[in-house]
PDB file of C-alpha atoms in Angstrom:
ATOM      1  CA  MET A 170     -58.921 120.767 134.942  1.00  0.00           C
ATOM      2  CA  ALA A 171     -55.473 119.988 137.744  1.00  0.00           C
ATOM      3  CA  ARG A 172     -55.856 116.740 138.860  1.00  0.00           C
ATOM      4  CA  ARG A 173     -56.309 116.680 142.775  1.00  0.00           C
ATOM      5  CA  ARG A 174     -52.977 116.716 144.521  1.00  0.00           C
ATOM      6  CA  GLY A 175     -51.567 114.602 147.536  1.00  0.00           C
ATOM      7  CA  VAL A 176     -54.579 112.010 147.291  1.00  0.00           C
ATOM      8  CA  GLU A 177     -54.030 108.429 147.134  1.00  0.00           C
ATOM      9  CA  ASP A 178     -54.617 106.548 143.955  1.00  0.00           C
ATOM     10  CA  PRO A 179     -54.040 102.869 143.095  1.00  0.00           C
ATOM     11  CA  ASN A 180     -52.838 103.559 140.240  1.00  0.00           C
ATOM     12  CA  TRP A 181     -50.024 106.415 141.404  1.00  0.00           C
ATOM     13  CA  HIS A 182     -47.278 104.434 140.245  1.00  0.00           C
ATOM     14  CA  SER A 183     -48.296 105.599 135.904  1.00  0.00           C
ATOM     15  CA  ASP A 184     -47.429 109.208 135.826  1.00  0.00           C
ATOM     16  CA  PRO A 185     -43.841 110.344 138.443  1.00  0.00           C
ATOM     17  CA  CYS A 186     -45.127 113.869 137.657  1.00  0.00           C
ATOM     18  CA  VAL A 187     -48.469 113.983 139.189  1.00  0.00           C
ATOM     19  CA  TYR A 188     -48.582 114.222 143.206  1.00  0.00           C
ATOM     20  CA  LEU A 189     -50.518 111.030 143.696  1.00  0.00           C
ATOM     21  CA  LEU A 190     -49.366 108.039 146.521  1.00  0.00           C
ATOM     22  CA  PRO A 191     -49.824 104.577 146.808  1.00  0.00           C
ATOM     23  CA  THR A 192     -52.737 103.570 149.309  1.00  0.00           C
ATOM     24  CA  TRP A 193     -51.579 102.421 152.544  1.00  0.00           C
ATOM     25  CA  CYS A 194     -51.101  98.814 152.056  1.00  0.00           C
ATOM     26  CA  GLN A 195     -49.293  98.945 148.742  1.00  0.00           C
ATOM     27  CA  ARG A 196     -46.483 100.628 150.335  1.00  0.00           C
ATOM     28  CA  PRO A 197     -43.623  98.192 150.971  1.00  0.00           C
ATOM     29  CA  LEU A 198     -42.232  98.050 155.228  1.00  0.00           C
ATOM     30  CA  CYS A 199     -39.063  99.376 155.996  1.00  0.00           C
ATOM     31  CA  LEU A 200     -36.153  97.356 158.100  1.00  0.00           C
ATOM     32  CA  CYS A 201     -38.209  98.767 161.362  1.00  0.00           C
ATOM     33  CA  GLY A 202     -41.800  97.420 160.474  1.00  0.00           C
ATOM     34  CA  ASP A 203     -43.507 100.539 159.180  1.00  0.00           C
ATOM     35  CA  ARG A 204     -44.554 101.409 155.836  1.00  0.00           C
ATOM     36  CA  CYS A 205     -42.854 103.542 154.091  1.00  0.00           C
ATOM     37  CA  GLN A 206     -42.625 107.139 153.481  1.00  0.00           C
ATOM     38  CA  LEU A 207     -42.753 108.179 149.626  1.00  0.00           C
ATOM     39  CA  MET A 208     -40.069 110.692 148.461  1.00  0.00           C
ATOM     40  CA  ALA A 209     -38.503 112.315 145.407  1.00  0.00           C
ATOM     41  CA  SER A 210     -34.779 112.764 144.801  1.00  0.00           C
ATOM     42  CA  ARG A 211     -33.787 116.436 145.122  1.00  0.00           C
ATOM     43  CA  ASN A 212     -30.431 115.045 143.380  1.00  0.00           C
ATOM     44  CA  PRO A 213     -29.288 117.000 140.363  1.00  0.00           C
ATOM     45  CA  ASP A 214     -28.794 113.691 138.171  1.00  0.00           C
ATOM     46  CA  ILE A 215     -31.630 111.874 138.774  1.00  0.00           C
ATOM     47  CA  ARG A 216     -34.067 114.951 139.888  1.00  0.00           C
ATOM     48  CA  GLY A 217     -37.640 113.812 140.956  1.00  0.00           C
ATOM     49  CA  ARG A 218     -37.295 109.902 141.005  1.00  0.00           C
ATOM     50  CA  ARG A 219     -39.512 108.789 143.685  1.00  0.00           C
ATOM     51  CA  PHE A 220     -38.485 106.557 146.228  1.00  0.00           C
ATOM     52  CA  PHE A 221     -39.629 104.872 149.350  1.00  0.00           C
ATOM     53  CA  ARG A 222     -37.173 105.161 152.536  1.00  0.00           C
ATOM     54  CA  CYS A 223     -38.370 104.462 155.981  1.00  0.00           C
ATOM     55  CA  PRO A 224     -40.858 107.022 157.505  1.00  0.00           C
ATOM     56  CA  ASN A 225     -38.464 107.258 160.970  1.00  0.00           C
ATOM     57  CA  TYR A 226     -36.627 109.930 160.214  1.00  0.00           C
ATOM     58  CA  ASP A 227     -34.381 112.577 162.701  1.00  0.00           C
ATOM     59  CA  HIS A 228     -34.101 115.683 161.795  1.00  0.00           C
ATOM     60  CA  GLU A 229     -31.207 116.432 164.276  1.00  0.00           C
ATOM     61  CA  THR A 230     -28.826 114.205 162.972  1.00  0.00           C
ATOM     62  CA  ARG A 231     -30.515 114.054 158.986  1.00  0.00           C
ATOM     63  CA  THR A 232     -30.910 109.823 159.408  1.00  0.00           C
ATOM     64  CA  THR A 233     -33.489 107.896 159.133  1.00  0.00           C
ATOM     65  CA  ALA A 234     -33.647 105.008 162.027  1.00  0.00           C
ATOM     66  CA  CYS A 235     -33.095 101.637 159.291  1.00  0.00           C
ATOM     67  CA  ALA A 236     -31.610 102.254 155.830  1.00  0.00           C
ATOM     68  CA  TYR A 237     -34.202 100.759 154.054  1.00  0.00           C
ATOM     69  CA  ILE A 238     -34.812 102.479 150.363  1.00  0.00           C
ATOM     70  CA  GLU A 239     -37.048 101.328 147.303  1.00  0.00           C
ATOM     71  CA  TRP A 240     -36.925 103.283 143.822  1.00  0.00           C
ATOM     72  CA  VAL A 241     -40.095 103.845 142.428  1.00  0.00           C
ATOM     73  CA  ASP A 242     -38.553 105.005 139.153  1.00  0.00           C
ATOM     74  CA  THR A 243     -35.767 103.935 137.132  1.00  0.00           C
ATOM     75  CA  GLU A 244     -35.583 106.636 134.841  1.00  0.00           C
ATOM     76  CA  ASN A 245     -35.722 110.261 135.079  1.00  0.00           C
ATOM     77  CA  PRO A 246     -39.338 112.248 135.037  1.00  0.00           C
ATOM     78  CA  VAL A 247     -39.622 113.086 131.528  1.00  0.00           C
ATOM     79  CA  LEU A 248     -42.087 116.678 132.179  1.00  0.00           C
ATOM     80  CA  ASP A 249     -44.982 117.254 130.759  1.00  0.00           C
ATOM     81  CA  LEU A 250     -45.789 121.643 130.315  1.00  0.00           C
ATOM     82  CA  THR A 251     -49.047 121.279 130.730  1.00  0.00           C
ATOM     83  CA  THR A 252     -48.709 118.916 133.613  1.00  0.00           C
ATOM     84  CA  CYS A 253     -46.295 121.600 135.594  1.00  0.00           C
ATOM     85  CA  LEU A 254     -48.573 124.565 134.735  1.00  0.00           C
ATOM     86  CA  GLN A 255     -51.299 123.094 136.017  1.00  0.00           C
ATOM     87  CA  GLU A 256     -49.475 121.684 138.785  1.00  0.00           C
ATOM     88  CA  ASP A 257     -48.098 124.809 139.502  1.00  0.00           C
ATOM     89  CA  ARG A 258     -44.759 123.249 140.342  1.00  0.00           C
ATOM     90  CA  TRP A 259     -41.937 120.922 138.113  1.00  0.00           C
ATOM     91  CA  TYR A 260     -40.768 117.553 140.399  1.00  0.00           C
ATOM     92  CA  PHE A 261     -43.010 115.532 142.276  1.00  0.00           C
ATOM     93  CA  ALA A 262     -42.756 116.684 145.399  1.00  0.00           C
ATOM     94  CA  SER A 263     -41.895 113.914 148.296  1.00  0.00           C
ATOM     95  CA  GLU A 264     -45.084 113.572 151.328  1.00  0.00           C
ATOM     96  CA  SER A 265     -44.287 115.756 154.733  1.00  0.00           C
ATOM     97  CA  THR A 266     -43.867 114.075 157.394  1.00  0.00           C
ATOM     98  CA  GLU A 267     -46.805 115.677 158.470  1.00  0.00           C
ATOM     99  CA  GLN A 268     -49.272 114.186 155.341  1.00  0.00           C
ATOM    100  CA  TYR A 269     -47.492 110.885 156.378  1.00  0.00           C
ATOM    101  CA  LEU A 270     -48.606 110.844 160.187  1.00  0.00           C
ATOM    102  CA  GLN A 271     -51.949 111.846 159.067  1.00  0.00           C
ATOM    103  CA  ARG A 272     -52.681 108.830 156.484  1.00  0.00           C
ATOM    104  CA  LYS A 273     -50.475 106.406 159.282  1.00  0.00           C
ATOM    105  CA  ALA A 274     -53.563 107.706 161.747  1.00  0.00           C
ATOM    106  CA  ALA A 275     -56.494 107.319 159.461  1.00  0.00           C
ATOM    107  CA  TYR A 276     -55.195 103.928 158.286  1.00  0.00           C
ATOM    108  CA  GLU A 277     -55.096 103.215 162.268  1.00  0.00           C
ATOM    109  CA  ARG A 278     -58.539 104.516 162.707  1.00  0.00           C
ATOM    110  CA  GLN A 279     -59.703 102.374 159.853  1.00  0.00           C
ATOM    111  CA  CYS A 280     -58.210  99.238 161.001  1.00  0.00           C
ATOM    112  CA  HIS A 281     -60.027 100.194 164.654  1.00  0.00           C
ATOM    113  CA  GLU A 282     -63.424 100.529 163.014  1.00  0.00           C
ATOM    114  CA  ARG A 283     -62.419  96.852 161.459  1.00  0.00           C
ATOM    115  CA  GLN A 284     -61.512  94.971 164.432  1.00  0.00           C
ATOM    116  CA  SER A 285     -64.666  94.735 165.790  1.00  0.00           C
ATOM    117  CA  ASP A 286     -66.498  93.032 162.872  1.00  0.00           C
ATOM    118  CA  TRP A 287     -63.110  91.008 162.340  1.00  0.00           C
ATOM    119  CA  GLN A 288     -64.670  87.931 161.952  1.00  0.00           C
ATOM    120  CA  VAL A 289     -67.319  89.087 159.364  1.00  0.00           C
ATOM    121  CA  LEU A 290     -64.207  91.083 157.226  1.00  0.00           C
ATOM    122  CA  THR A 291     -62.530  88.711 154.785  1.00  0.00           C
ATOM    123  CA  THR A 292     -59.796  91.531 154.782  1.00  0.00           C
ATOM    124  CA  ALA A 293     -59.934  92.717 158.553  1.00  0.00           C
ATOM    125  CA  LEU A 294     -57.429  91.785 161.325  1.00  0.00           C
ATOM    126  CA  PRO A 295     -58.169  89.932 164.995  1.00  0.00           C
ATOM    127  CA  PRO A 296     -57.605  92.377 167.866  1.00  0.00           C
ATOM    128  CA  TRP A 297     -54.334  91.256 169.645  1.00  0.00           C
ATOM    129  CA  GLU A 298     -56.215  89.490 172.412  1.00  0.00           C
ATOM    130  CA  ALA A 299     -58.685  88.038 170.424  1.00  0.00           C
ATOM    131  CA  ARG A 300     -56.255  85.765 168.690  1.00  0.00           C
ATOM    132  CA  PRO A 301     -55.601  82.319 169.851  1.00  0.00           C
ATOM    133  CA  ARG A 302     -52.677  80.811 171.219  1.00  0.00           C
ATOM    134  CA  CYS A 303     -50.935  77.926 169.931  1.00  0.00           C
ATOM    135  CA  ARG A 304     -49.304  75.294 171.751  1.00  0.00           C
ATOM    136  CA  CYS A 305     -46.285  77.120 172.177  1.00  0.00           C
ATOM    137  CA  GLY A 306     -48.180  79.476 174.294  1.00  0.00           C
ATOM    138  CA  ASP A 307     -47.853  82.285 171.693  1.00  0.00           C
ATOM    139  CA  ARG A 308     -50.454  84.745 169.909  1.00  0.00           C
ATOM    140  CA  CYS A 309     -51.089  83.399 166.395  1.00  0.00           C
ATOM    141  CA  GLN A 310     -50.339  85.133 163.310  1.00  0.00           C
ATOM    142  CA  VAL A 311     -52.920  85.714 160.144  1.00  0.00           C
ATOM    143  CA  LEU A 312     -52.176  84.009 157.046  1.00  0.00           C
ATOM    144  CA  ARG A 313     -54.417  84.208 153.852  1.00  0.00           C
ATOM    145  CA  SER A 314     -54.504  80.764 151.542  1.00  0.00           C
ATOM    146  CA  ILE A 315     -52.954  80.372 148.527  1.00  0.00           C
ATOM    147  CA  ASN A 316     -54.425  77.558 148.191  1.00  0.00           C
ATOM    148  CA  PRO A 317     -56.855  77.574 145.005  1.00  0.00           C
ATOM    149  CA  THR A 318     -60.124  75.459 146.920  1.00  0.00           C
ATOM    150  CA  THR A 319     -59.522  77.775 149.470  1.00  0.00           C
ATOM    151  CA  LEU A 320     -58.118  80.870 148.009  1.00  0.00           C
ATOM    152  CA  GLY A 321     -58.359  83.937 150.263  1.00  0.00           C
ATOM    153  CA  GLN A 322     -59.218  82.204 153.626  1.00  0.00           C
ATOM    154  CA  ARG A 323     -57.947  83.586 156.799  1.00  0.00           C
ATOM    155  CA  PHE A 324     -56.567  81.442 159.493  1.00  0.00           C
ATOM    156  CA  PHE A 325     -53.989  81.264 162.501  1.00  0.00           C
ATOM    157  CA  VAL A 326     -50.849  79.859 162.675  1.00  0.00           C
ATOM    158  CA  TRP A 327     -48.014  79.661 165.051  1.00  0.00           C
ATOM    159  CA  PRO A 328     -45.811  82.929 164.271  1.00  0.00           C
ATOM    160  CA  ASN A 329     -42.681  81.751 164.788  1.00  0.00           C
ATOM    161  CA  ILE A 330     -40.971  81.185 161.199  1.00  0.00           C
ATOM    162  CA  LEU A 331     -37.348  79.464 161.071  1.00  0.00           C
ATOM    163  CA  ASP A 332     -36.366  80.349 157.652  1.00  0.00           C
ATOM    164  CA  ASP A 333     -37.540  83.043 154.840  1.00  0.00           C
ATOM    165  CA  ASP A 334     -40.120  80.484 153.432  1.00  0.00           C
ATOM    166  CA  PHE A 335     -42.933  83.029 154.548  1.00  0.00           C
ATOM    167  CA  MET A 336     -46.088  81.140 153.330  1.00  0.00           C
ATOM    168  CA  GLU A 337     -44.359  77.108 153.502  1.00  0.00           C
ATOM    169  CA  PRO A 338     -42.217  77.456 156.695  1.00  0.00           C
ATOM    170  CA  PRO A 339     -40.763  74.493 158.843  1.00  0.00           C
ATOM    171  CA  ARG A 340     -42.875  75.545 161.866  1.00  0.00           C
ATOM    172  CA  ARG A 341     -41.827  74.025 165.548  1.00  0.00           C
ATOM    173  CA  CYS A 342     -45.548  74.018 166.742  1.00  0.00           C
ATOM    174  CA  GLN A 343     -48.011  72.920 163.476  1.00  0.00           C
ATOM    175  CA  TYR A 344     -51.339  74.646 165.462  1.00  0.00           C
ATOM    176  CA  LYS A 345     -53.616  76.110 162.674  1.00  0.00           C
ATOM    177  CA  GLU A 346     -57.129  77.264 162.841  1.00  0.00           C
ATOM    178  CA  TRP A 347     -59.285  78.519 160.441  1.00  0.00           C
ATOM    179  CA  ILE A 348     -60.827  81.865 160.136  1.00  0.00           C
ATOM    180  CA  ASP A 349     -63.257  81.657 157.136  1.00  0.00           C
ATOM    181  CA  THR A 350     -65.011  78.400 156.021  1.00  0.00           C
ATOM    182  CA  ARG A 351     -65.621  79.554 152.879  1.00  0.00           C
ATOM    183  CA  ARG A 352     -63.503  80.420 149.925  1.00  0.00           C
ATOM    184  CA  VAL A 353     -62.847  84.142 149.672  1.00  0.00           C
ATOM    185  CA  LEU A 354     -61.657  84.765 146.751  1.00  0.00           C
ATOM    186  CA  THR A 355     -61.717  82.817 142.780  1.00  0.00           C
ATOM    187  CA  PRO A 356     -58.788  81.280 141.071  1.00  0.00           C
ATOM    188  CA  PRO A 357     -56.101  82.889 139.324  1.00  0.00           C
ATOM    189  CA  SER A 358     -56.980  86.219 141.612  1.00  0.00           C
ATOM    190  CA  ARG A 359     -53.817  87.235 143.163  1.00  0.00           C
ATOM    191  CA  VAL A 360     -53.809  86.582 147.458  1.00  0.00           C
ATOM    192  CA  VAL A 361     -52.296  89.796 149.393  1.00  0.00           C
ATOM    193  CA  GLN A 362     -51.037  88.365 152.112  1.00  0.00           C
ATOM    194  CA  LEU A 363     -52.684  90.915 155.572  1.00  0.00           C
ATOM    195  CA  GLU A 364     -49.496  90.169 157.808  1.00  0.00           C
ATOM    196  CA  LEU A 365     -45.994  89.506 157.153  1.00  0.00           C
ATOM    197  CA  PRO A 366     -43.898  88.458 159.950  1.00  0.00           C
ATOM    198  CA  GLU A 367     -42.355  92.566 160.272  1.00  0.00           C
ATOM    199  CA  GLN A 368     -45.856  93.801 160.712  1.00  0.00           C
ATOM    200  CA  TYR A 369     -46.641  90.900 163.618  1.00  0.00           C
ATOM    201  CA  ARG A 370     -43.613  91.385 165.557  1.00  0.00           C
ATOM    202  CA  VAL A 371     -44.489  95.469 165.243  1.00  0.00           C
ATOM    203  CA  THR A 372     -47.800  94.143 166.834  1.00  0.00           C
ATOM    204  CA  LYS A 373     -46.821  92.136 169.360  1.00  0.00           C
ATOM    205  CA  ALA A 374     -44.270  94.508 170.240  1.00  0.00           C
ATOM    206  CA  ARG A 375     -46.561  97.102 170.807  1.00  0.00           C
ATOM    207  CA  PHE A 376     -48.497  94.828 172.884  1.00  0.00           C
ATOM    208  CA  GLU A 377     -45.911  94.124 174.961  1.00  0.00           C
ATOM    209  CA  ARG A 378     -45.317  97.441 175.777  1.00  0.00           C
ATOM    210  CA  GLY A 379     -49.065  98.353 176.901  1.00  0.00           C
ATOM    211  CA  GLU A 380     -49.351 100.812 173.593  1.00  0.00           C
ATOM    212  CA  GLY A 381     -52.274  98.735 172.493  1.00  0.00           C
ATOM    213  CA  SER A 382     -56.156  97.696 174.017  1.00  0.00           C
ATOM    214  CA  SER A 383     -55.110  95.600 176.120  1.00  0.00           C
ATOM    215  CA  ARG A 384     -51.346  93.695 177.435  1.00  0.00           C
ATOM    216  CA  ARG A 385     -50.217  90.617 175.934  1.00  0.00           C
ATOM    217  CA  GLY A 386     -51.929  88.393 178.392  1.00  0.00           C
TER     218      GLY A 386
END
């Protein structure tokens, strides 16, 4: 029986010959701050190798807004005849722009629905207008604790990082406010951050342009 093609699967990475896609949060961020689109090389020497690229593609110039590329496969896929016959193709198919935008819209709808319960759902981000301001007057960024005693708990911090160290950077403002009052994860669970600096900047820019539910007050 043929596997469903083009569906999101946490184990998408395992077989380059089966058309499975990563979940939205498994996609890396490009330099524009957007989740990447999953593509497959058409170069004869590396045909079928999957890679992530910036999703902002201009069809007239045939270029992306940024040059971000991250390879998924380091070797050419070994084609399995049975799989190819079942899937009716010979290489991994690139994710189309339409498919990418549909998944992006579905994720944004899910986020919007979850935001109403952001104080209860430990994997949800608060809406922009619900974030407190730090002493510098900026809306706060959300981090998750990596300390074993508070593992996974969300907290607000001043967003302006002064160097490239994500978790323990020097910050001009030491504002910190806990969202969760109990430990969310049990060691040695891996903490996945909900909001990277690039995502924060994109969210901030959207609200400053008036594209969110309210302008930054």
